[in-house]
PDB file of C-alpha atoms and ligand atoms in Angstrom:
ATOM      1  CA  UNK A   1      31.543 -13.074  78.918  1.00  0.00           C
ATOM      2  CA  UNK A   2      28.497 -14.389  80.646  1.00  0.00           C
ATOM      3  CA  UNK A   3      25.075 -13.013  80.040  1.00  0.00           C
ATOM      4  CA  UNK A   4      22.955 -12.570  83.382  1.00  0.00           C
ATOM      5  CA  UNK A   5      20.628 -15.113  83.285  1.00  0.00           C
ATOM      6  CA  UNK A   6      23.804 -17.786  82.691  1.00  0.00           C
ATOM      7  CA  UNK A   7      25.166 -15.607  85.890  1.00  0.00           C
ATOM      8  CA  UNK A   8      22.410 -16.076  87.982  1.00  0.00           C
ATOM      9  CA  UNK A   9      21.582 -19.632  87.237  1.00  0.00           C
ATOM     10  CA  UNK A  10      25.389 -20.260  87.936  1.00  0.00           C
ATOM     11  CA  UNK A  11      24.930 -18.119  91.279  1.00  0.00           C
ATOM     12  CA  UNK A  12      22.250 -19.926  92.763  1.00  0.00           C
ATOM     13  CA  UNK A  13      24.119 -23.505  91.984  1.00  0.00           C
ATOM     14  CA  UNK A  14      27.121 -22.024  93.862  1.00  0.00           C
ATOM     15  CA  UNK A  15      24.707 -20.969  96.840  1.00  0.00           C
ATOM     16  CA  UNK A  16      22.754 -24.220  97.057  1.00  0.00           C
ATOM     17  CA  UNK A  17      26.187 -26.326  97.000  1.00  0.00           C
ATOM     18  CA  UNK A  18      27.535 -24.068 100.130  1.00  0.00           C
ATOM     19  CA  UNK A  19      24.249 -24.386 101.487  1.00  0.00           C
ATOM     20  CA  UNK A  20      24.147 -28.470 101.579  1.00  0.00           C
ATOM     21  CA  UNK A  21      27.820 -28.455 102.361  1.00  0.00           C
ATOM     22  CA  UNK A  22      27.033 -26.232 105.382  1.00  0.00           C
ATOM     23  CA  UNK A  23      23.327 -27.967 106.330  1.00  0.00           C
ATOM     24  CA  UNK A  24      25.914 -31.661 106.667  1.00  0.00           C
ATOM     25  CA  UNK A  25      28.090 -29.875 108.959  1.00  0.00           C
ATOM     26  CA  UNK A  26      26.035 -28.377 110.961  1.00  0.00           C
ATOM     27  CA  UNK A  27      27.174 -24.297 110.040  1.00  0.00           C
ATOM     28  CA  UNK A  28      25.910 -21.138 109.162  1.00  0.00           C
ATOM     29  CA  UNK A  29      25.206 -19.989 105.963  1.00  0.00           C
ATOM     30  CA  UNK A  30      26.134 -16.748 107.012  1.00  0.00           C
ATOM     31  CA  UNK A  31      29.111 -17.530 108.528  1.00  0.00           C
ATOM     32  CA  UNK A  32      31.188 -17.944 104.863  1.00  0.00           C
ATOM     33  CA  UNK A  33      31.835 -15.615 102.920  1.00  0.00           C
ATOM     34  CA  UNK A  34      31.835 -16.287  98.763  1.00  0.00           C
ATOM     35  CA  UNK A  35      34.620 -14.921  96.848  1.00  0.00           C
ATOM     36  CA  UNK A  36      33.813 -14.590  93.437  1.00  0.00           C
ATOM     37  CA  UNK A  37      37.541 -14.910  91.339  1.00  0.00           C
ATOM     38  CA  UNK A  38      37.521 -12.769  88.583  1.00  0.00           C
ATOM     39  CA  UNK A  39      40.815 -13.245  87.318  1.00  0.00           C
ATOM     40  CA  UNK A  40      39.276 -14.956  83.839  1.00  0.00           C
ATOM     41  CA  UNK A  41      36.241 -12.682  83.137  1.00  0.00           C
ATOM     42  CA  UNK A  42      35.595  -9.453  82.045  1.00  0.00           C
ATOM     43  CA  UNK A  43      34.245  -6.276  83.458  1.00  0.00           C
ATOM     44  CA  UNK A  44      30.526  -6.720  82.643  1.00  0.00           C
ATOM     45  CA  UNK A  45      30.420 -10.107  84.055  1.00  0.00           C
ATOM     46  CA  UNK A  46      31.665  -8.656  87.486  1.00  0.00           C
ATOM     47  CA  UNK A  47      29.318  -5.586  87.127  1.00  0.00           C
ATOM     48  CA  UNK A  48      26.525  -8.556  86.818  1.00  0.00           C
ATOM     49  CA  UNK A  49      27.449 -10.363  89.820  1.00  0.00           C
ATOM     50  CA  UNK A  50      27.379  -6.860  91.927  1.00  0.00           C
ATOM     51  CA  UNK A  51      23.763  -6.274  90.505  1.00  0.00           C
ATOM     52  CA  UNK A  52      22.974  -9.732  91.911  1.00  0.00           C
ATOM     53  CA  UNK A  53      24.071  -8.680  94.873  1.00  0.00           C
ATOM     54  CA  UNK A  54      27.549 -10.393  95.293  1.00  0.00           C
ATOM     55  CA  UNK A  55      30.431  -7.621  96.738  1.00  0.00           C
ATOM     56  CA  UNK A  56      33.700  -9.608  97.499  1.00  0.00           C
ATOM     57  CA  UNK A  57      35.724 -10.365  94.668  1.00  0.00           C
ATOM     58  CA  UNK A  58      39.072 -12.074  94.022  1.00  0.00           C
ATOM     59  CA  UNK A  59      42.348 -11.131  92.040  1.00  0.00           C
ATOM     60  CA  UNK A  60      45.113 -12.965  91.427  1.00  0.00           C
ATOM     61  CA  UNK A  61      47.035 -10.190  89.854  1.00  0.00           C
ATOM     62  CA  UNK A  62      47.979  -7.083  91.853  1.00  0.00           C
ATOM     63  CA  UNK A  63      47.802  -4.744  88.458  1.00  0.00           C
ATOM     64  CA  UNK A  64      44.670  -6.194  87.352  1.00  0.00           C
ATOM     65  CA  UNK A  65      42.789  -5.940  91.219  1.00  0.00           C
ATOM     66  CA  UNK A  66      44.067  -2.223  91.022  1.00  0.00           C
ATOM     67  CA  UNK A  67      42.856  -1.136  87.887  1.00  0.00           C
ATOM     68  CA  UNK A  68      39.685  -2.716  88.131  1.00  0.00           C
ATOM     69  CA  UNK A  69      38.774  -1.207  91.599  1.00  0.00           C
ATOM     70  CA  UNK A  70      39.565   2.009  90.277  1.00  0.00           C
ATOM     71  CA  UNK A  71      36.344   1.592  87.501  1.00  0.00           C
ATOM     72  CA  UNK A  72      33.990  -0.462  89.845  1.00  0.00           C
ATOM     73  CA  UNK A  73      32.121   0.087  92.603  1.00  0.00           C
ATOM     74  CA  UNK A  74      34.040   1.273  95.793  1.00  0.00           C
ATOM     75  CA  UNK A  75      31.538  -0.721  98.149  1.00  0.00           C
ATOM     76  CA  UNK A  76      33.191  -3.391  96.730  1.00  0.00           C
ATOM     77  CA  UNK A  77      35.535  -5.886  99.054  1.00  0.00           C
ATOM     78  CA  UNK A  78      38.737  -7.186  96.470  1.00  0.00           C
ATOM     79  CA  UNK A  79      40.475 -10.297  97.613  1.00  0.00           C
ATOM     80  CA  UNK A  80      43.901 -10.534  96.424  1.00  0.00           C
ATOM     81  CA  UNK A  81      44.281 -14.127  96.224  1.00  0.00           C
ATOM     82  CA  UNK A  82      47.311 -14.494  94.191  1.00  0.00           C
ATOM     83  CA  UNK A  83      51.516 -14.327  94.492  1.00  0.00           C
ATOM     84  CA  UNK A  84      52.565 -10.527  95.379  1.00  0.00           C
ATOM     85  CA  UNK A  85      55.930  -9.608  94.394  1.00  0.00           C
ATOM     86  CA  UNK A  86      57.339  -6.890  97.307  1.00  0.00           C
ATOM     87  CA  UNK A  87      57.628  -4.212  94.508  1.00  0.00           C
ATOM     88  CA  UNK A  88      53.385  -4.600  93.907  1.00  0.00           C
ATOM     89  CA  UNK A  89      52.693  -4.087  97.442  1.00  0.00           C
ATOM     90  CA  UNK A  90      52.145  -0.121  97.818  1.00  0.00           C
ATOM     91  CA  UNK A  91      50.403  -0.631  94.659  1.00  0.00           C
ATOM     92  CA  UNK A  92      47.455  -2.813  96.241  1.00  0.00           C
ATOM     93  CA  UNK A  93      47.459  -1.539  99.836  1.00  0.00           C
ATOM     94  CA  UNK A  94      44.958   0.999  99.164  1.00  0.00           C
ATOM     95  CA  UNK A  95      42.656  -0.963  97.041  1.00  0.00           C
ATOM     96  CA  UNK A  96      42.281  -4.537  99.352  1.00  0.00           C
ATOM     97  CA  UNK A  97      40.055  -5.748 101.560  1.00  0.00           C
ATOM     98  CA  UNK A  98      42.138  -8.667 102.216  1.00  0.00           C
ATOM     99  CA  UNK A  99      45.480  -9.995 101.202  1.00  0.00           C
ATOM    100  CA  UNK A 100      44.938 -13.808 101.024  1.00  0.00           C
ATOM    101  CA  UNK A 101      48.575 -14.545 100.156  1.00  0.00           C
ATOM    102  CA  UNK A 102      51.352 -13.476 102.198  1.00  0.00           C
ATOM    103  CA  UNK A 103      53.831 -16.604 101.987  1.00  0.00           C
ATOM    104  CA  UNK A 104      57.065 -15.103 103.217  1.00  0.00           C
ATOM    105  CA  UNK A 105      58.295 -13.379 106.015  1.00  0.00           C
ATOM    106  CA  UNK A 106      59.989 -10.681 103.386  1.00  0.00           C
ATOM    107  CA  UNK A 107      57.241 -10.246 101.828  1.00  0.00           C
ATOM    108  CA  UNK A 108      55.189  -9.529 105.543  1.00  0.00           C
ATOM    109  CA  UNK A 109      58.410  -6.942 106.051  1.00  0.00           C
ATOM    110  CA  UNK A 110      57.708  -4.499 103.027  1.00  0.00           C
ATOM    111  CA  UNK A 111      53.794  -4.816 103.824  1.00  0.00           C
ATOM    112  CA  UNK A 112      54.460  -3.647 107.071  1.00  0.00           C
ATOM    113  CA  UNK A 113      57.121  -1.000 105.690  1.00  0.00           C
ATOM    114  CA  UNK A 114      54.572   0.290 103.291  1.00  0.00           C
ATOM    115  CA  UNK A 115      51.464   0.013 105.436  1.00  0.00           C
ATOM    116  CA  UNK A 116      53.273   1.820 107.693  1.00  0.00           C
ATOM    117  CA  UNK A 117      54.733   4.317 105.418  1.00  0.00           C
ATOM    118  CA  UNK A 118      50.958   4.787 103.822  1.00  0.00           C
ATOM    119  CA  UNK A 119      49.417   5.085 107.413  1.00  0.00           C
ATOM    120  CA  UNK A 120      46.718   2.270 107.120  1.00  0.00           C
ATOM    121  CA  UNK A 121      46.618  -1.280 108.251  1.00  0.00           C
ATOM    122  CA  UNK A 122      46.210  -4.599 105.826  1.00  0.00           C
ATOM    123  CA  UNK A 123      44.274  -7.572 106.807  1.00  0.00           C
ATOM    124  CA  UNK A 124      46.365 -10.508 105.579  1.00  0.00           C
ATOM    125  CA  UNK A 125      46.171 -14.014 105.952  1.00  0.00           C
ATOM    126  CA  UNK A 126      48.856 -16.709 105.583  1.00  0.00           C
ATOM    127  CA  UNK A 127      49.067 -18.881 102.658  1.00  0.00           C
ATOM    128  CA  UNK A 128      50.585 -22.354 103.700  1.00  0.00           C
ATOM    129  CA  UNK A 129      51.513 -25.273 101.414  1.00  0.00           C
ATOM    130  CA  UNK A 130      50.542 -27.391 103.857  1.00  0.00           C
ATOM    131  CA  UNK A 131      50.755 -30.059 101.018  1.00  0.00           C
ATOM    132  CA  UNK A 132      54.324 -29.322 100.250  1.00  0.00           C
ATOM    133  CA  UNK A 133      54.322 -29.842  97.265  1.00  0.00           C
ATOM    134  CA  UNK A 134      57.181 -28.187  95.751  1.00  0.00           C
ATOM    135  CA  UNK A 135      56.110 -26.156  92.678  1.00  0.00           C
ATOM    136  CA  UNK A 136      53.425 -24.375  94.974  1.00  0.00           C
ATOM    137  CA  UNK A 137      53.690 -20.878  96.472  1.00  0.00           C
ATOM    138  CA  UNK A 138      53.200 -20.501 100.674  1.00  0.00           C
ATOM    139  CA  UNK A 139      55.032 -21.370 104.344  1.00  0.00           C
ATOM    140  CA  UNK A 140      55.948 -24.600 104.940  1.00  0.00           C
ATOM    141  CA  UNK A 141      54.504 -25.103 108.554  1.00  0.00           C
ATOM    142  CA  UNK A 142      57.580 -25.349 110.060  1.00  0.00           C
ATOM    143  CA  UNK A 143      59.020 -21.664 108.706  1.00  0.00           C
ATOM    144  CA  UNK A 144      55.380 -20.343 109.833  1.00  0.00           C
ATOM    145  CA  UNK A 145      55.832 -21.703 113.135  1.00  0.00           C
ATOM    146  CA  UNK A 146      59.492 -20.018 113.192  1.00  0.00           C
ATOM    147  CA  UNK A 147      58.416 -16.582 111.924  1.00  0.00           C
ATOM    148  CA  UNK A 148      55.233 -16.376 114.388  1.00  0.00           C
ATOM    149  CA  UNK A 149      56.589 -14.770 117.140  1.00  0.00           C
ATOM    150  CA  UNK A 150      58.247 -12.001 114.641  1.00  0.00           C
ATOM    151  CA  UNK A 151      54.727 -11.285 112.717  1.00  0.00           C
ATOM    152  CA  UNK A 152      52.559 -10.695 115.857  1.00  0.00           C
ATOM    153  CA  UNK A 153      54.587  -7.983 115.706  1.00  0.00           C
ATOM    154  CA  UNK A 154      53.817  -6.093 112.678  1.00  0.00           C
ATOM    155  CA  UNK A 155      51.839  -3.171 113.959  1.00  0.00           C
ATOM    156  CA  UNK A 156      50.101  -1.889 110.796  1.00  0.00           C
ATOM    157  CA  UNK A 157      49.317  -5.680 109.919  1.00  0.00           C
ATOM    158  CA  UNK A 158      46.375  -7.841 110.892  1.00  0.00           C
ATOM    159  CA  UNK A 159      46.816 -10.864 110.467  1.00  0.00           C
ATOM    160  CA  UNK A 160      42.998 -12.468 110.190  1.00  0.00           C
ATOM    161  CA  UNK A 161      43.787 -16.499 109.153  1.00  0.00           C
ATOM    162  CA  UNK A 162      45.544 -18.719 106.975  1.00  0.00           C
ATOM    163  CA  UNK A 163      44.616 -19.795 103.213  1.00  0.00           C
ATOM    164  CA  UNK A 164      45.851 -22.643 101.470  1.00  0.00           C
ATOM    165  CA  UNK A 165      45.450 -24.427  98.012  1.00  0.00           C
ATOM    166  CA  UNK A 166      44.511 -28.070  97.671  1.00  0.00           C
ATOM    167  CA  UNK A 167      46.272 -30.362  95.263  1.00  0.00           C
ATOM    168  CA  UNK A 168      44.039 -29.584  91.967  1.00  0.00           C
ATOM    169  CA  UNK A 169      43.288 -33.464  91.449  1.00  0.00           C
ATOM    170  CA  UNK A 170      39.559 -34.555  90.265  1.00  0.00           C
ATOM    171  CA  UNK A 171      38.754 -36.148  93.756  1.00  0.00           C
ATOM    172  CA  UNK A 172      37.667 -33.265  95.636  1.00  0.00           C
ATOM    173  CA  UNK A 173      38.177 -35.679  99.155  1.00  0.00           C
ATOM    174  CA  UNK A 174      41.889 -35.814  98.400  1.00  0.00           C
ATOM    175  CA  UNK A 175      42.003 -31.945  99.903  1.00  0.00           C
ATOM    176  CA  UNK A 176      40.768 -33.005 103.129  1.00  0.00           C
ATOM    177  CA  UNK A 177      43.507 -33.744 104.721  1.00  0.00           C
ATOM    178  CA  UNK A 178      44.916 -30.165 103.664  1.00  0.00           C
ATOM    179  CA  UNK A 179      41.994 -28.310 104.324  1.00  0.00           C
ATOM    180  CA  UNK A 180      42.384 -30.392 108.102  1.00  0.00           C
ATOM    181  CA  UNK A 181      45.788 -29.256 108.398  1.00  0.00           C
ATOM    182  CA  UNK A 182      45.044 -25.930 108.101  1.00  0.00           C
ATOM    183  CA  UNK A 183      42.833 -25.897 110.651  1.00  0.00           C
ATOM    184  CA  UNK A 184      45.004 -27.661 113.041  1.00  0.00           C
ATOM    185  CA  UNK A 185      48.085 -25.098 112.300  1.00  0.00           C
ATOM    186  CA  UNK A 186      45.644 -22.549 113.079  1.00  0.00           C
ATOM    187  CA  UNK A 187      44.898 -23.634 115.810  1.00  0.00           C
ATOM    188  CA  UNK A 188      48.596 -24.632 117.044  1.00  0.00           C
ATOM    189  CA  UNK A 189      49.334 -20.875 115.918  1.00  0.00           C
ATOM    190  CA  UNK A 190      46.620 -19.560 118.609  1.00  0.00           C
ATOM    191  CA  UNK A 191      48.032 -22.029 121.238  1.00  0.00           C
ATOM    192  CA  UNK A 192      51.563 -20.128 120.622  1.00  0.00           C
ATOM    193  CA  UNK A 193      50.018 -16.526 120.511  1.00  0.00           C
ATOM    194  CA  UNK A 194      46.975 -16.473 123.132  1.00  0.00           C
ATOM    195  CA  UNK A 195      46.147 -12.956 121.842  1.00  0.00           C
ATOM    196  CA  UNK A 196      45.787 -13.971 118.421  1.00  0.00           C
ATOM    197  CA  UNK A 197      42.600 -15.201 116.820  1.00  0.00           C
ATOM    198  CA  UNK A 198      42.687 -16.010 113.530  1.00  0.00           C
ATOM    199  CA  UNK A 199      39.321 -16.422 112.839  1.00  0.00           C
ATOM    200  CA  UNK A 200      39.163 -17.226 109.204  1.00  0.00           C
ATOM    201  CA  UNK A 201      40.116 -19.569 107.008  1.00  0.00           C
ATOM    202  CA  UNK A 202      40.188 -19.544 103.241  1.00  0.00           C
ATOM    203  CA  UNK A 203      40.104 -23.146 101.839  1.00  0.00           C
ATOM    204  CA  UNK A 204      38.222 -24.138  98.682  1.00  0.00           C
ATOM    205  CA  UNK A 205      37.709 -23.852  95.319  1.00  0.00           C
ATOM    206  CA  UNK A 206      35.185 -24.580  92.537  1.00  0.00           C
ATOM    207  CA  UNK A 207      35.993 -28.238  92.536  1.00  0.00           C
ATOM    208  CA  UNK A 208      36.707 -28.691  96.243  1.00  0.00           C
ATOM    209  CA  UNK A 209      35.066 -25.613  98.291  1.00  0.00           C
ATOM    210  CA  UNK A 210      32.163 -28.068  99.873  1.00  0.00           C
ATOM    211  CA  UNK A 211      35.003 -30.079 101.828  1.00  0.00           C
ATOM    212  CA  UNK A 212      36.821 -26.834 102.890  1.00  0.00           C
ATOM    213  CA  UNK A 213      32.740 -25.833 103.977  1.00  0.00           C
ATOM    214  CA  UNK A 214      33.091 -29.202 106.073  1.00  0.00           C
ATOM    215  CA  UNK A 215      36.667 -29.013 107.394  1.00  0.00           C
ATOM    216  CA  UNK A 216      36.075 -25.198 108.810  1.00  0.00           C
ATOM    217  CA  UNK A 217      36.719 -22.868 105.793  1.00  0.00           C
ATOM    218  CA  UNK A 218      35.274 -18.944 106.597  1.00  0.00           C
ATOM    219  CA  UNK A 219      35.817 -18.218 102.808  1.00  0.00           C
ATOM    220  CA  UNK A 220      35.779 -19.589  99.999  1.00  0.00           C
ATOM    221  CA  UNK A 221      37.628 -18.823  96.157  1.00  0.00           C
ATOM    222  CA  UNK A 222      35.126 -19.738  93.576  1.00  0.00           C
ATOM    223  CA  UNK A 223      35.802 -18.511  89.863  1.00  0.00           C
ATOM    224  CA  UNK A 224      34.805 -21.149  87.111  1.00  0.00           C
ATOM    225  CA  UNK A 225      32.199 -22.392  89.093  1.00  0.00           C
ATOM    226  CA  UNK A 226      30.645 -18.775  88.440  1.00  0.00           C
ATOM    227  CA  UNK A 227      31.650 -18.155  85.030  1.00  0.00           C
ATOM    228  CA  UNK A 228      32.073 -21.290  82.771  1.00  0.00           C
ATOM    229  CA  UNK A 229      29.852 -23.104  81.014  1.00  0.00           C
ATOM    230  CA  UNK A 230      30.706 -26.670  82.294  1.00  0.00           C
ATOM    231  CA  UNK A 231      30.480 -25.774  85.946  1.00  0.00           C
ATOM    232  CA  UNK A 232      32.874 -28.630  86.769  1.00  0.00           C
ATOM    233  CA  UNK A 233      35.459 -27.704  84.458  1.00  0.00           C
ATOM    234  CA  UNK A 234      39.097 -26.422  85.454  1.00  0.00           C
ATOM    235  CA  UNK A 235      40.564 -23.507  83.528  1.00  0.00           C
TER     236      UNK A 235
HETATM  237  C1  PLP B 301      41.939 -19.170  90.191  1.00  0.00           C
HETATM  238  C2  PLP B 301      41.965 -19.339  91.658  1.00  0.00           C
HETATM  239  C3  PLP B 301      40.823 -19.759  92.355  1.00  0.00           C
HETATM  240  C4  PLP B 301      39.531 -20.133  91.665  1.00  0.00           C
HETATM  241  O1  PLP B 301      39.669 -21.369  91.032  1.00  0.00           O
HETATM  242  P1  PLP B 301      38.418 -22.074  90.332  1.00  0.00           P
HETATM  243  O2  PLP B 301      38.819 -23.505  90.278  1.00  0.00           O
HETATM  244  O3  PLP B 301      38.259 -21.439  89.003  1.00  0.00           O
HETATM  245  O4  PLP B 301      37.241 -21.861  91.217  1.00  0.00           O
HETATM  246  C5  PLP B 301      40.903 -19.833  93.731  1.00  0.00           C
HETATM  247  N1  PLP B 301      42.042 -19.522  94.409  1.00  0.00           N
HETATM  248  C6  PLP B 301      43.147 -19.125  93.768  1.00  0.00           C
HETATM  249  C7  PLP B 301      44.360 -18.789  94.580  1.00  0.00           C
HETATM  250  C8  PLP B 301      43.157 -19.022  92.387  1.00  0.00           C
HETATM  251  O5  PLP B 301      44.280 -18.632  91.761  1.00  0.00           O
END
């Protein structure tokens, strides 16, 4: 675990790197949101980040988002940025701010089912392998283009943006290109739906989440950035 001063020192490096990121292209602060991933630390080291004032964090598994909601704060916004298997989504529903990664049109049915079934709605947004590479989870763009007109019509979904991963390589400019693409399906997606909006876009990691500043990104997924040692250092 990391001990608060560690935290904060870590914190304000992560601030001042969105900061320049946003100052060269010409955005607002304000205007992106940090995710703090918690999927590698423990409890204390998210209670530490809360007193320092940060309240969305990120999950990448649906049991461990659940549990922990149910012993932190409940002004608290959880992320779930990781692979949901149908049979976890009732479980998370409840708990979730925002489901970052709904890659499959079967997987957008039984949210709708269960949303439905637990009378609430679920802001989503659609995670695209807009890399296509093939060992990595998310819509090609063609099958998202295809299943469009069908998830406008989930009524107890909102669909809010798309999210996508870079290629994890060291060069943090060789996610440009995806972070661009997203953008530009977003966009296409909009030209297809008038009424939709899609205002966000979650692109942008601890290595990389300065280009996805630059190339539009609304939020960005930060974990060992926050919580290791060797801020540059993949887990
Ligand atoms: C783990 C994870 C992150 C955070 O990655 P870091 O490189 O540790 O910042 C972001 N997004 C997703 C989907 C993840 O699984």
């Amino acid at each position: 675990m990391s001990d608060l001063n560690s935290l904060q020192k870590h914190l304000s490096e992560v601030h001042a790197r969105m900061q320049a990121a946003c100052a060269r292209a010409n955005r607002s602060p304000g205007d992106i949101t940090l995710v703090a991933v918690t999927k590698y630390t423990d409890l204390a080291s998210i209670r530490g980040l809360y007193d320092l004032g940060v309240r969305d964090f990120g999950e990448s598994r649906p049991q461990q988002l659940a549990a922990r909601a149910a012993e932190l704060p409940a002004d608290i916004r959880w992320h779930l940025i990781g692979h949901l298997q149908r049979n976890k989504a009732a479980i998370v529903l409840p708990v979730t701010s925002l489901i970052h990664s709904v890659d499959s049109l079967r997987l957008a049915r039984q949210l709708q089912a269960d949303a439905l079934k637990q009378q609430r709605t679920i802001a989503c947004l659609l995670e695209v392998n807009v890399s296509g590479e093939v060992s990595k989870d998310g819509w090609s763009p063609d099958d998202l283009r295809a299943a469009w007109s069908e998830l406008v019509t989930m009524s107890h979904i909102e669909f809010r943006g798309l999210m996508t991963m870079a290629p994890l390589e060291g060069d943090p400019e060789a996610a440009r290109p995806v972070f661009h693409g997203l953008r530009n399906l977003r966009d296409e997606l909009i030209a297809l739906q008038p009424e939709q909006t899609l205002p966000e876009l979650s692109m942008g990691m601890s290595g990389d989440f300065e280009v996805g500043i630059e190339e539009g990104a609304t939020l960005v997924r930060v974990g060992s950035a926050l919580f290791e040692e060797l801020p540059d250092q993949q887990p």
